[in-house]
PDB file of C-alpha atoms in Angstrom:
ATOM      1  CA  MET A 110       7.683 -16.056 -15.797  1.00 75.00           C
ATOM      2  CA  PRO A 111       4.992 -15.778 -13.122  1.00 85.00           C
ATOM      3  CA  ARG A 112       5.788 -16.240  -9.464  1.00 82.00           C
ATOM      4  CA  GLN A 113       5.078 -19.683  -8.031  1.00 85.00           C
ATOM      5  CA  ALA A 114       2.171 -19.949  -5.628  1.00 85.00           C
ATOM      6  CA  ARG A 115       3.094 -19.914  -1.962  1.00 82.00           C
ATOM      7  CA  VAL A 116       2.787 -23.118  -0.013  1.00 84.00           C
ATOM      8  CA  ILE A 117       0.438 -22.687   2.943  1.00 84.00           C
ATOM      9  CA  VAL A 118       0.595 -25.361   5.621  1.00 87.00           C
ATOM     10  CA  PRO A 119      -2.029 -24.980   8.356  1.00 85.00           C
ATOM     11  CA  GLY A 120      -0.501 -24.597  11.799  1.00 82.00           C
ATOM     12  CA  LEU A 121       2.933 -23.531  10.584  1.00 83.00           C
ATOM     13  CA  PRO A 122       4.106 -19.914  10.950  1.00 81.00           C
ATOM     14  CA  HIS A 123       4.599 -17.553   8.026  1.00 78.00           C
ATOM     15  CA  HIS A 124       7.290 -14.921   7.690  1.00 77.00           C
ATOM     16  CA  ILE A 125       5.713 -11.773   6.237  1.00 76.00           C
ATOM     17  CA  VAL A 126       7.757  -8.911   4.832  1.00 76.00           C
ATOM     18  CA  GLN A 127       6.328  -5.494   4.014  1.00 77.00           C
ATOM     19  CA  ARG A 128       8.543  -3.879   1.398  1.00 79.00           C
ATOM     20  CA  GLY A 129       8.130  -0.914  -0.950  1.00 83.00           C
ATOM     21  CA  HIS A 130       8.564  -0.945  -4.724  1.00 86.00           C
ATOM     22  CA  ASN A 131      12.282  -1.173  -5.548  1.00 87.00           C
ATOM     23  CA  ARG A 132      12.879  -1.297  -1.788  1.00 79.00           C
ATOM     24  CA  GLN A 133      11.655   2.254  -1.320  1.00 85.00           C
ATOM     25  CA  PRO A 134      10.381   3.132   2.147  1.00 83.00           C
ATOM     26  CA  VAL A 135       6.815   2.033   2.840  1.00 83.00           C
ATOM     27  CA  PHE A 136       6.274   4.253   5.850  1.00 84.00           C
ATOM     28  CA  ILE A 137       7.307   7.861   5.341  1.00 85.00           C
ATOM     29  CA  GLU A 138       6.316   9.137   8.773  1.00 88.00           C
ATOM     30  CA  GLU A 139       6.046   7.541  12.191  1.00 86.00           C
ATOM     31  CA  GLN A 140       2.245   7.909  12.146  1.00 91.00           C
ATOM     32  CA  ASP A 141       2.092   5.827   8.943  1.00 87.00           C
ATOM     33  CA  PHE A 142       3.842   2.951  10.696  1.00 85.00           C
ATOM     34  CA  THR A 143       1.681   3.349  13.808  1.00 88.00           C
ATOM     35  CA  TYR A 144      -1.466   3.224  11.648  1.00 90.00           C
ATOM     36  CA  TYR A 145      -0.186   0.081   9.909  1.00 86.00           C
ATOM     37  CA  LEU A 146       0.502  -1.663  13.227  1.00 86.00           C
ATOM     38  CA  SER A 147      -2.930  -0.676  14.521  1.00 90.00           C
ATOM     39  CA  ASN A 148      -4.635  -2.185  11.478  1.00 89.00           C
ATOM     40  CA  LEU A 149      -2.495  -5.305  11.684  1.00 86.00           C
ATOM     41  CA  LYS A 150      -3.469  -5.814  15.323  1.00 88.00           C
ATOM     42  CA  GLU A 151      -7.160  -5.217  14.575  1.00 91.00           C
ATOM     43  CA  TRP A 152      -7.276  -7.734  11.712  1.00 89.00           C
ATOM     44  CA  LYS A 153      -5.254 -10.265  13.663  1.00 87.00           C
ATOM     45  CA  GLN A 154      -7.873 -10.166  16.426  1.00 89.00           C
ATOM     46  CA  ALA A 155     -10.829 -10.109  14.005  1.00 93.00           C
ATOM     47  CA  LEU A 156      -9.565 -13.186  12.156  1.00 86.00           C
ATOM     48  CA  GLY A 157      -8.434 -15.045  15.276  1.00 86.00           C
ATOM     49  CA  LEU A 158      -4.837 -15.276  14.125  1.00 81.00           C
ATOM     50  CA  LYS A 159      -1.964 -16.089  16.425  1.00 78.00           C
ATOM     51  CA  GLY A 160       1.421 -14.564  16.055  1.00 74.00           C
ATOM     52  CA  ARG A 161       4.213 -12.477  17.402  1.00 73.00           C
ATOM     53  CA  SER A 162       4.370  -8.747  17.330  1.00 66.00           C
ATOM     54  CA  PRO A 163       5.856  -7.303  14.159  1.00 68.00           C
ATOM     55  CA  THR A 164       9.491  -6.322  14.289  1.00 65.00           C
ATOM     56  CA  PRO A 165      10.482  -3.442  12.032  1.00 64.00           C
ATOM     57  CA  SER A 166      13.692  -4.266  10.212  1.00 60.00           C
ATOM     58  CA  ALA A 167      14.111  -0.954   8.400  1.00 55.00           C
ATOM     59  CA  THR A 168      14.053   2.679   9.353  1.00 52.00           C
ATOM     60  CA  LEU A 169      11.370   5.082   8.284  1.00 53.00           C
ATOM     61  CA  GLY A 170      11.896   6.948   5.008  1.00 54.00           C
TER      62      GLY A 170
END
């Protein structure tokens, strides 16, 4: 059964989770995570998005 489409309500925050396949680590080295955060910040500014800084909830692989 396919996943249901997400509900997007303008002006309300979204909780975004970055997770690997079968919960495997996404970022193997510290520089991978740093690169990811750099890209996230760049796109956030380019698209004019508001939001809090990401909070890593898992350790590196």
